[in-house]
mmCIF file of C-alpha atoms in Angstrom:
data_model
loop_
_atom_site.group_PDB
_atom_site.id
_atom_site.type_symbol
_atom_site.label_atom_id
_atom_site.label_comp_id
_atom_site.label_asym_id
_atom_site.label_seq_id
_atom_site.Cartn_x
_atom_site.Cartn_y
_atom_site.Cartn_z
ATOM 1 C CA MET A 285 -86.469 179.004 -3.830
ATOM 2 C CA ARG A 286 -86.899 182.355 -2.068
ATOM 3 C CA GLY A 287 -90.383 183.209 -0.930
ATOM 4 C CA SER A 288 -92.661 182.650 2.022
ATOM 5 C CA LEU A 289 -96.040 181.042 2.417
ATOM 6 C CA GLY A 290 -98.691 183.748 2.327
ATOM 7 C CA GLU A 291 -102.466 183.829 2.293
ATOM 8 C CA LYS A 292 -104.413 181.000 0.676
ATOM 9 C CA ILE A 293 -105.811 182.268 -2.611
ATOM 10 C CA GLY A 294 -107.229 179.049 -4.027
ATOM 11 C CA GLU A 295 -108.016 175.427 -3.281
ATOM 12 C CA GLY A 296 -108.607 172.275 -5.288
ATOM 13 C CA ALA A 297 -109.149 168.599 -4.554
ATOM 14 C CA PHE A 298 -105.435 167.831 -4.290
ATOM 15 C CA ALA A 299 -103.710 171.147 -3.562
ATOM 16 C CA ASP A 300 -103.954 174.579 -1.981
ATOM 17 C CA VAL A 301 -102.688 177.707 -3.732
ATOM 18 C CA HIS A 302 -100.932 180.339 -1.604
ATOM 19 C CA ALA A 303 -99.295 183.671 -2.272
ATOM 20 C CA TRP A 304 -95.519 183.167 -2.406
ATOM 21 C CA ALA A 305 -93.363 186.060 -3.630
ATOM 22 C CA PRO A 306 -94.392 189.229 -5.511
ATOM 23 C CA GLY A 307 -96.148 188.100 -8.696
ATOM 24 C CA GLN A 308 -95.835 184.440 -7.696
ATOM 25 C CA ALA A 309 -97.967 181.732 -6.131
ATOM 26 C CA VAL A 310 -97.201 178.235 -4.874
ATOM 27 C CA LYS A 311 -99.419 175.256 -5.595
ATOM 28 C CA LEU A 312 -98.928 173.202 -2.428
ATOM 29 C CA PHE A 313 -100.115 169.619 -2.652
ATOM 30 C CA LYS A 314 -102.115 168.266 0.235
ATOM 31 C CA ALA A 315 -100.779 165.681 2.670
ATOM 32 C CA GLY A 316 -101.491 162.206 1.331
ATOM 33 C CA VAL A 317 -101.137 163.100 -2.347
ATOM 34 C CA PRO A 318 -98.459 160.727 -3.705
ATOM 35 C CA GLN A 319 -95.248 162.564 -4.493
ATOM 36 C CA ARG A 320 -95.098 160.962 -7.932
ATOM 37 C CA VAL A 321 -98.369 162.770 -8.769
ATOM 38 C CA SER A 322 -97.089 166.221 -7.795
ATOM 39 C CA TRP A 323 -93.691 165.684 -9.427
ATOM 40 C CA TRP A 324 -95.401 164.523 -12.626
ATOM 41 C CA GLU A 325 -97.554 167.656 -12.777
ATOM 42 C CA ALA A 326 -94.460 169.855 -12.434
ATOM 43 C CA ARG A 327 -92.701 167.898 -15.178
ATOM 44 C CA MET A 328 -95.659 168.021 -17.576
ATOM 45 C CA THR A 329 -96.261 171.732 -16.980
ATOM 46 C CA ARG A 330 -92.597 172.473 -17.750
ATOM 47 C CA ALA A 331 -92.695 170.319 -20.890
ATOM 48 C CA VAL A 332 -95.827 171.939 -22.350
ATOM 49 C CA PHE A 333 -94.598 175.457 -21.551
ATOM 50 C CA ALA A 334 -91.262 174.684 -23.263
ATOM 51 C CA ALA A 335 -93.170 173.420 -26.323
ATOM 52 C CA GLY A 336 -94.992 176.748 -26.595
ATOM 53 C CA GLY A 337 -98.300 175.484 -25.238
ATOM 54 C CA PRO A 338 -100.723 177.443 -23.026
ATOM 55 C CA ALA A 339 -99.238 176.157 -19.749
ATOM 56 C CA PRO A 340 -97.839 178.475 -17.048
ATOM 57 C CA GLU A 341 -94.092 178.699 -16.533
ATOM 58 C CA VAL A 342 -92.774 176.656 -13.598
ATOM 59 C CA LEU A 343 -90.627 179.098 -11.615
ATOM 60 C CA GLY A 344 -89.401 176.606 -9.048
ATOM 61 C CA GLU A 345 -90.199 173.718 -6.737
ATOM 62 C CA VAL A 346 -90.283 173.706 -2.931
ATOM 63 C CA THR A 347 -91.022 171.346 -0.054
ATOM 64 C CA LEU A 348 -92.745 172.815 3.006
ATOM 65 C CA GLU A 349 -93.377 170.638 6.058
ATOM 66 C CA GLY A 350 -93.247 167.554 3.872
ATOM 67 C CA ARG A 351 -95.589 168.961 1.211
ATOM 68 C CA PHE A 352 -94.325 169.423 -2.347
ATOM 69 C CA GLY A 353 -95.116 172.706 -4.059
ATOM 70 C CA ILE A 354 -94.826 174.158 -7.559
ATOM 71 C CA VAL A 355 -94.007 177.868 -7.781
ATOM 72 C CA LEU A 356 -95.920 179.518 -10.635
ATOM 73 C CA PRO A 357 -96.791 183.014 -11.828
ATOM 74 C CA ARG A 358 -99.684 184.367 -9.784
ATOM 75 C CA LEU A 359 -102.891 184.390 -11.833
ATOM 76 C CA ASP A 360 -105.385 186.858 -10.405
ATOM 77 C CA GLY A 361 -108.992 186.686 -11.483
ATOM 78 C CA PRO A 362 -112.116 184.561 -11.219
ATOM 79 C CA THR A 363 -112.361 181.176 -12.848
ATOM 80 C CA LEU A 364 -114.348 180.915 -16.064
ATOM 81 C CA LEU A 365 -116.905 178.949 -14.042
ATOM 82 C CA GLN A 366 -117.357 181.847 -11.613
ATOM 83 C CA HIS A 367 -117.391 184.292 -14.508
ATOM 84 C CA TYR A 368 -120.341 182.776 -16.369
ATOM 85 C CA ARG A 369 -122.230 181.861 -13.200
ATOM 86 C CA SER A 370 -122.127 185.548 -12.210
ATOM 87 C CA GLY A 371 -123.637 186.525 -15.543
ATOM 88 C CA ALA A 372 -120.517 188.471 -16.593
ATOM 89 C CA ILE A 373 -120.454 186.482 -19.843
ATOM 90 C CA THR A 374 -122.915 184.278 -21.717
ATOM 91 C CA PHE A 375 -122.762 180.497 -22.039
ATOM 92 C CA GLU A 376 -121.877 180.971 -25.708
ATOM 93 C CA GLN A 377 -118.941 183.218 -24.788
ATOM 94 C CA ALA A 378 -117.754 180.711 -22.172
ATOM 95 C CA GLY A 379 -117.928 177.924 -24.749
ATOM 96 C CA ALA A 380 -115.980 180.004 -27.269
ATOM 97 C CA ILE A 381 -113.200 180.617 -24.708
ATOM 98 C CA LEU A 382 -112.953 176.892 -23.968
ATOM 99 C CA ALA A 383 -112.956 176.008 -27.678
ATOM 100 C CA THR A 384 -110.139 178.480 -28.352
ATOM 101 C CA LEU A 385 -108.071 177.029 -25.483
ATOM 102 C CA HIS A 386 -108.680 173.523 -26.772
ATOM 103 C CA LEU A 387 -107.384 174.538 -30.185
ATOM 104 C CA ALA A 388 -104.306 176.176 -28.636
ATOM 105 C CA VAL A 389 -103.519 172.905 -26.846
ATOM 106 C CA HIS A 390 -104.080 170.807 -29.974
ATOM 107 C CA ASN A 391 -101.873 173.074 -32.084
ATOM 108 C CA THR A 392 -98.952 172.556 -29.673
ATOM 109 C CA PRO A 393 -96.415 169.891 -30.733
ATOM 110 C CA PRO A 394 -96.621 167.103 -28.118
ATOM 111 C CA PRO A 395 -93.440 167.003 -25.980
ATOM 112 C CA PRO A 396 -91.724 163.588 -25.997
ATOM 113 C CA ASP A 397 -92.062 163.353 -22.194
ATOM 114 C CA VAL A 398 -95.860 163.227 -22.468
ATOM 115 C CA LEU A 399 -97.201 159.668 -22.391
ATOM 116 C CA LEU A 400 -99.202 158.100 -25.175
ATOM 117 C CA LEU A 401 -102.834 157.469 -24.229
ATOM 118 C CA ARG A 402 -102.383 153.689 -24.058
ATOM 119 C CA ASP A 403 -99.287 153.931 -21.842
ATOM 120 C CA HIS A 404 -101.050 156.420 -19.580
ATOM 121 C CA MET A 405 -104.139 154.220 -19.260
ATOM 122 C CA GLU A 406 -102.096 151.055 -18.721
ATOM 123 C CA GLY A 407 -100.139 152.752 -15.928
ATOM 124 C CA SER A 408 -103.298 154.101 -14.292
ATOM 125 C CA LEU A 409 -104.921 150.674 -14.374
ATOM 126 C CA ARG A 410 -101.818 149.098 -12.866
ATOM 127 C CA LEU A 411 -101.743 151.605 -9.988
ATOM 128 C CA ASN A 412 -105.502 151.420 -9.383
ATOM 129 C CA GLY A 413 -106.137 147.809 -10.309
ATOM 130 C CA GLY A 414 -108.925 147.218 -7.805
ATOM 131 C CA VAL A 415 -111.060 150.194 -8.789
ATOM 132 C CA LEU A 416 -112.619 148.696 -11.925
ATOM 133 C CA PRO A 417 -114.024 145.276 -12.829
ATOM 134 C CA LYS A 418 -111.442 143.307 -14.807
ATOM 135 C CA HIS A 419 -113.602 143.059 -17.940
ATOM 136 C CA ILE A 420 -113.778 146.863 -18.157
ATOM 137 C CA ALA A 421 -110.015 147.262 -17.729
ATOM 138 C CA THR A 422 -109.376 144.677 -20.449
ATOM 139 C CA GLY A 423 -112.045 146.131 -22.723
ATOM 140 C CA ILE A 424 -110.828 149.721 -22.481
ATOM 141 C CA LEU A 425 -107.242 148.765 -23.382
ATOM 142 C CA ALA A 426 -108.549 146.732 -26.341
ATOM 143 C CA LEU A 427 -110.605 149.758 -27.458
ATOM 144 C CA ILE A 428 -107.536 152.008 -27.380
ATOM 145 C CA GLU A 429 -105.616 149.428 -29.428
ATOM 146 C CA ARG A 430 -108.391 149.363 -32.044
ATOM 147 C CA LEU A 431 -108.505 153.151 -32.229
ATOM 148 C CA SER A 432 -104.722 153.455 -32.640
ATOM 149 C CA PRO A 433 -104.857 157.042 -31.262
ATOM 150 C CA GLY A 434 -102.930 159.735 -33.048
ATOM 151 C CA ASP A 435 -100.049 161.674 -31.591
ATOM 152 C CA GLY A 436 -101.504 165.074 -30.688
ATOM 153 C CA LEU A 437 -101.477 166.905 -27.352
ATOM 154 C CA CYS A 438 -104.511 166.744 -25.033
ATOM 155 C CA HIS A 439 -105.067 168.436 -21.653
ATOM 156 C CA VAL A 440 -107.928 166.026 -20.745
ATOM 157 C CA ASP A 441 -109.279 168.227 -17.931
ATOM 158 C CA LEU A 442 -110.140 171.424 -19.779
ATOM 159 C CA HIS A 443 -113.240 172.660 -17.971
ATOM 160 C CA PRO A 444 -114.399 176.092 -16.709
ATOM 161 C CA GLY A 445 -112.941 175.569 -13.233
ATOM 162 C CA ASN A 446 -109.439 175.169 -14.710
ATOM 163 C CA VAL A 447 -109.478 178.458 -16.622
ATOM 164 C CA ILE A 448 -108.465 181.662 -14.800
ATOM 165 C CA MET A 449 -109.833 184.871 -16.314
ATOM 166 C CA THR A 450 -106.889 187.251 -15.825
ATOM 167 C CA ALA A 451 -106.567 190.831 -17.026
ATOM 168 C CA GLN A 452 -104.225 189.474 -19.734
ATOM 169 C CA GLY A 453 -106.754 186.888 -20.921
ATOM 170 C CA PRO A 454 -107.809 183.323 -20.067
ATOM 171 C CA ARG A 455 -105.094 181.081 -18.569
ATOM 172 C CA LEU A 456 -105.269 177.277 -18.419
ATOM 173 C CA ILE A 457 -104.058 175.437 -15.283
ATOM 174 C CA ASP A 458 -103.735 171.856 -13.935
ATOM 175 C CA TRP A 459 -101.643 169.928 -16.455
ATOM 176 C CA SER A 460 -101.262 166.667 -14.507
ATOM 177 C CA GLY A 461 -103.384 164.533 -16.854
ATOM 178 C CA VAL A 462 -101.901 165.641 -20.186
ATOM 179 C CA VAL A 463 -101.494 162.830 -22.767
ATOM 180 C CA ARG A 464 -100.619 162.297 -26.413
ATOM 181 C CA ALA A 465 -103.855 161.490 -28.212
ATOM 182 C CA PRO A 466 -106.193 162.898 -30.886
ATOM 183 C CA ALA A 467 -108.111 166.106 -30.252
ATOM 184 C CA ALA A 468 -111.303 164.032 -30.090
ATOM 185 C CA LEU A 469 -110.234 162.776 -26.640
ATOM 186 C CA ASP A 470 -110.164 166.328 -25.242
ATOM 187 C CA LEU A 471 -113.551 167.187 -26.729
ATOM 188 C CA ALA A 472 -114.962 163.914 -25.372
ATOM 189 C CA SER A 473 -113.615 164.857 -21.937
ATOM 190 C CA ALA A 474 -115.308 168.257 -22.111
ATOM 191 C CA HIS A 475 -118.549 166.578 -23.178
ATOM 192 C CA VAL A 476 -118.566 164.092 -20.289
ATOM 193 C CA LEU A 477 -117.594 166.696 -17.682
ATOM 194 C CA LEU A 478 -120.103 169.309 -18.837
ATOM 195 C CA SER A 479 -123.050 167.210 -19.975
ATOM 196 C CA GLU A 480 -122.865 164.159 -17.663
ATOM 197 C CA ILE A 481 -120.949 165.059 -14.477
ATOM 198 C CA ALA A 482 -121.587 168.760 -13.839
ATOM 199 C CA PRO A 483 -125.398 168.543 -14.337
ATOM 200 C CA GLU A 484 -125.544 166.087 -11.420
ATOM 201 C CA LEU A 485 -123.673 168.485 -9.124
ATOM 202 C CA VAL A 486 -125.273 171.899 -9.786
ATOM 203 C CA ASP A 487 -128.677 173.435 -9.128
ATOM 204 C CA ASN A 488 -129.282 174.248 -12.809
ATOM 205 C CA PRO A 489 -128.118 171.335 -15.016
ATOM 206 C CA GLU A 490 -128.885 173.243 -18.212
ATOM 207 C CA ARG A 491 -126.014 175.710 -17.597
ATOM 208 C CA PRO A 492 -123.117 173.263 -18.107
ATOM 209 C CA ARG A 493 -124.982 171.568 -20.943
ATOM 210 C CA ALA A 494 -125.355 174.929 -22.699
ATOM 211 C CA VAL A 495 -121.633 175.596 -22.285
ATOM 212 C CA ASN A 496 -120.817 172.155 -23.699
ATOM 213 C CA ALA A 497 -123.019 172.736 -26.746
ATOM 214 C CA ALA A 498 -121.201 176.027 -27.357
ATOM 215 C CA VAL A 499 -117.762 174.384 -26.951
ATOM 216 C CA GLN A 500 -118.533 171.673 -29.489
ATOM 217 C CA SER A 501 -120.149 174.064 -31.989
ATOM 218 C CA GLU A 502 -117.357 176.653 -31.830
ATOM 219 C CA TYR A 503 -114.562 174.070 -31.941
ATOM 220 C CA ALA A 504 -116.101 172.479 -35.037
ATOM 221 C CA ARG A 505 -116.271 175.919 -36.671
ATOM 222 C CA LEU A 506 -112.660 176.779 -35.779
ATOM 223 C CA ALA A 507 -111.390 173.364 -36.917
ATOM 224 C CA GLY A 508 -113.332 173.543 -40.175
ATOM 225 C CA ILE A 509 -115.382 170.374 -39.633
ATOM 226 C CA SER A 510 -119.086 169.755 -39.179
ATOM 227 C CA PRO A 511 -120.547 169.296 -35.685
ATOM 228 C CA ALA A 512 -121.767 165.862 -36.774
ATOM 229 C CA ALA A 513 -118.267 164.820 -37.853
ATOM 230 C CA LEU A 514 -116.829 166.055 -34.553
ATOM 231 C CA ALA A 515 -119.465 164.115 -32.590
ATOM 232 C CA ALA A 516 -118.622 160.954 -34.548
ATOM 233 C CA GLU A 517 -114.899 161.383 -33.820
ATOM 234 C CA MET A 518 -115.601 161.895 -30.104
ATOM 235 C CA GLU A 519 -117.960 158.947 -29.666
ATOM 236 C CA PRO A 520 -115.415 156.094 -29.220
ATOM 237 C CA TYR A 521 -113.425 158.160 -26.694
ATOM 238 C CA LEU A 522 -116.359 158.694 -24.312
ATOM 239 C CA PRO A 523 -115.888 155.382 -22.412
ATOM 240 C CA ILE A 524 -112.151 156.104 -22.120
ATOM 241 C CA VAL A 525 -112.911 159.432 -20.430
ATOM 242 C CA ARG A 526 -115.403 157.776 -18.068
ATOM 243 C CA VAL A 527 -112.833 155.138 -17.086
ATOM 244 C CA SER A 528 -110.254 157.871 -16.427
ATOM 245 C CA LEU A 529 -112.695 159.644 -14.099
ATOM 246 C CA LEU A 530 -113.315 156.446 -12.145
ATOM 247 C CA LEU A 531 -109.583 155.740 -11.852
ATOM 248 C CA ALA A 532 -109.033 159.272 -10.548
ATOM 249 C CA GLY A 533 -111.626 158.710 -7.834
ATOM 250 C CA ALA A 534 -113.827 161.515 -9.145
ATOM 251 C CA VAL A 535 -117.580 161.708 -8.421
ATOM 252 C CA PRO A 536 -117.953 158.454 -6.420
ATOM 253 C CA GLY A 537 -121.699 159.047 -6.264
ATOM 254 C CA LEU A 538 -121.910 158.513 -10.033
ATOM 255 C CA ARG A 539 -119.798 155.328 -10.096
ATOM 256 C CA GLU A 540 -122.604 152.906 -11.022
ATOM 257 C CA GLN A 541 -124.000 155.243 -13.654
ATOM 258 C CA LEU A 542 -120.569 155.646 -15.269
ATOM 259 C CA ILE A 543 -119.907 151.900 -15.195
ATOM 260 C CA GLN A 544 -123.241 151.205 -16.912
ATOM 261 C CA ARG A 545 -122.389 153.667 -19.689
ATOM 262 C CA ILE A 546 -118.895 152.212 -20.103
ATOM 263 C CA GLU A 547 -120.235 148.655 -20.328
ATOM 264 C CA ALA A 548 -122.857 149.724 -22.875
ATOM 265 C CA ALA A 549 -120.198 151.372 -25.035
ATOM 266 C CA LEU A 550 -117.857 148.365 -24.832
ATOM 267 C CA ARG A 551 -120.601 145.821 -25.591
ATOM 268 C CA PRO A 552 -120.132 144.246 -29.050
ATOM 269 C CA GLU A 553 -122.741 145.304 -31.575
ATOM 270 C CA ASP A 554 -125.043 142.595 -32.846
#
């Protein structure tokens, strides 16, 4: 695809984002990222965009010096995280933006290419078999079987750092972890990321917790359910989210804490 690698305009754990052509950017995956991971993200982003979901259009794919890249529309603006940290918006406004994006995802018909939650988890456990104790791997698959998750669309990584505040409105990026599951999985993911993970990594832990409270409250209002009912729906999906974070290699410093919470949730009630 025509274009040339320009200035770096963004960076994540697995990829750098560079200017490419006028109005375009390329998400260039870092050396060492398995090609199946980058290809899968391109495929999922295309599928959700084609289904009318809030994913960016994939304009092309390139390989530069052995690194795979996805060409996307250039999204100029701060992340939602930067936006509320600067004081440009309140925590309540940030939560409302996230809740609205969640609802847009959940109202999108799930493309057939997107994996069911159980298939996704089974594949992740197979590829990362040594990361978790066997009893947790067995227990989490049994939990998913008992829940018999529904067939909705979930982003599973919808947090303030993955929302770009453009002049045209908020835009949601990073669609590599998308699965077919109930909306409760996405809200459980937001809860764990904002109320358990982020508070351990920032100087003011109350900021992400305040955003999470606003997300849950506004989503419940938009969906027409009570906050208590939403919390009850989310509860059984919390250990699934924590397992996914461990399999992804996220926050290694919190590994033991996450494992303790997973084991507590999987423990049979007396």
